[in-house]
């Protein structure tokens, strides 16, 4: 019978137990042992859950205390010199120093860079390598987890990031080519695989998600070299895993590699099935990724079952494994915990556990099980009924979208004219200072929001508390001398959820947490129907904040592309259409903010780049509709209204033209962690509008000095004009403490002042 398996499971826990333990450990409230106990308990619980849901083989080493790419770097001793003393003192502290920075005991270490994992909202720590780098097997995490599962009576398949993807995801401090390190890295991999074999493993899964990217000849050669070496020396069967797209032009290469099995993504790329079946050589296993590991809808048996039948007919049941398309890291754990959802809606959804159960049904049905086949037929019927529910189609929204002309996506005047109008309406100093929106989310704020949700705090008491916080934040900003203020977002639990809750077409889960980075999770809302705005969403708070001060307060909205990207999106409409619906709702909000006297409106698009397809050939189509949606959202604003946008990443080179086409008056972007590397984009392309490359890494608890920020600003002035430069942090401050934010922002304002006087502005 075809085996049921999966490539990875969420780590954080149904109740975010790992988050709590990590943060308690970082605050010094619990010892390392207690943290490791929590981690071990979660692993055990998740293995059992997977097995009980019907998996034949569960993964191990998919767990991580922070990030699996960082784990891989540490496992192979790719630890930059500067962290080694902390490591030598305490391994766990060294590990977290690489992840989060370390300013303690005489050390002042920045965190390593962090960036998005392919086109997901998961962030990995970017390994930092250099020419001549040495690698060695250090520690035994995959082996230990394999044995840990064995001790529980569970046979697990270790999952390890493959050597070529590892190198391609790394960067070097000296700009040498990471792939040139492959020869040095492979012996360390071999040593690991041999130890796994000695511990009793027979399969290992090596993840090479780079196989779905456009690979140059060097990367293809690296894959050949790596797998020839590992196959010859490891003594293990290798499952080579690709996910997040089609193998495309890499198919021939993938099937030629001397491995024992191949995992392919048949959700993002169902069309590749026949080519893969055709090309797969006899005796190799196909791990068919037929269930969506990136979304929360139940699969459609009328699509999945025929695919599997075709695969089984061709390969035979022994060579067929059934799996989700990718690791289940990107979906929440258990939809059964969603007791507040309407049963009809819940029935249409599948989280990690349900996905494994679905795979079990497919495997049983393939093996002739009548009951499983009946369950799948019933599922198909429920999905059909779901599509008829009211709200799935809103005729008014559809009509409005149909009528929307191209002028809707255009501001009234071009940037030069708007700039003049804004200079009049909005007196600002040169090098204006601002923040990205949120201020620290204190326990009191969280409690107030929770109490209000639970009906324990009246609307008026809640409003009063929020207004008190807004006032405090406004006074603080005035006090330290920021130029464009924000209200601080105390009323927002999450930048997407906050808006989704006020829009038709969205639903919310109670426990639908997905890891974003480290201990930080998001709870993506679910778009199941057409999007419509019932009433203004942010106007009252913005108006109140503006009433407190003469300085401009930025209205703060989440952009359409980010709303889309960070939600679980219905799978019965093109994403571009759903995005246009979101853009229309935001357009109405912009108009209402303007009418309420808000002169600066920021529309955050931190996920704009993350939506970029993995293959270049698909970029233009995505960028066209993504830019258009941003412009629909902002196109109604008058010339004197200053539109800002914010993006949280520094890989700008590729999309700078599209970012310019968004035509925001000012953008702020992350750049401090990478020491302004994004500026390379501006050497090639003269970005025309206002821009604030972040000077304060808010992902780290480390408080930067004014001098560091000044240095970054000087770097920025190497390619940007003083007239276009803004001074701001990398991102919102909600995850930081006031004790960090206050000195950091004071340093930031001081560095702007210093620069103004240096430049005699
Ligand atoms: N305005 C949001 C904040 O400050 C932006 C967050 C983000 O870019 N992820 O929190
Ligand atoms: Zn950000």
XYZ file of C-alpha atoms in Angstrom, residues 16 19 23 27 436-450 453 462 465-466 469-470 472-473 486-499 513 520-521 541 556 696 698 731-742:
60
model
C 2.191 28.419 21.099
C 6.872 30.712 21.891
C 10.441 34.116 25.470
C 13.835 36.955 29.713
C 6.702 52.638 10.856
C 3.498 52.580 12.855
C 3.332 50.361 15.894
C 4.753 51.059 19.329
C 5.425 48.403 21.969
C 2.500 46.140 22.609
C 2.512 46.015 26.383
C 0.808 43.356 28.486
C -1.788 45.913 29.549
C -2.703 46.517 25.923
C -2.961 42.843 25.132
C -5.046 42.293 28.225
C -7.349 45.164 27.351
C -7.916 43.782 23.867
C -8.476 40.292 25.212
C -13.072 40.429 23.075
C -11.774 49.860 26.064
C -7.698 52.765 27.464
C -6.774 52.858 23.830
C -2.263 54.822 25.069
C -2.555 56.813 21.860
C 0.927 58.612 25.604
C 2.472 57.559 22.296
C 1.808 57.643 14.386
C -0.932 56.588 16.766
C 0.977 53.445 17.699
C -1.554 50.767 16.663
C -2.479 49.735 20.235
C -5.872 48.499 19.016
C -4.332 46.083 16.530
C -3.412 42.567 17.435
C -2.148 41.952 13.942
C -1.929 44.144 10.896
C -4.000 41.842 8.701
C -6.388 40.427 11.265
C -7.360 43.910 12.383
C -8.636 44.790 8.924
C -1.028 30.212 14.422
C 6.871 35.188 16.456
C 3.687 33.814 14.954
C -8.486 56.273 16.065
C -2.024 53.431 8.911
C 17.366 50.747 13.370
C 13.906 46.425 15.337
C 9.855 48.210 10.801
C 7.170 48.658 13.451
C 8.134 48.590 17.118
C 5.408 46.388 18.484
C 7.651 43.492 19.397
C 10.111 45.682 21.307
C 10.027 47.035 24.858
C 9.774 50.671 25.739
C 13.132 50.404 27.442
C 14.680 49.595 24.055
C 12.531 51.845 21.907
C 12.947 55.032 23.882
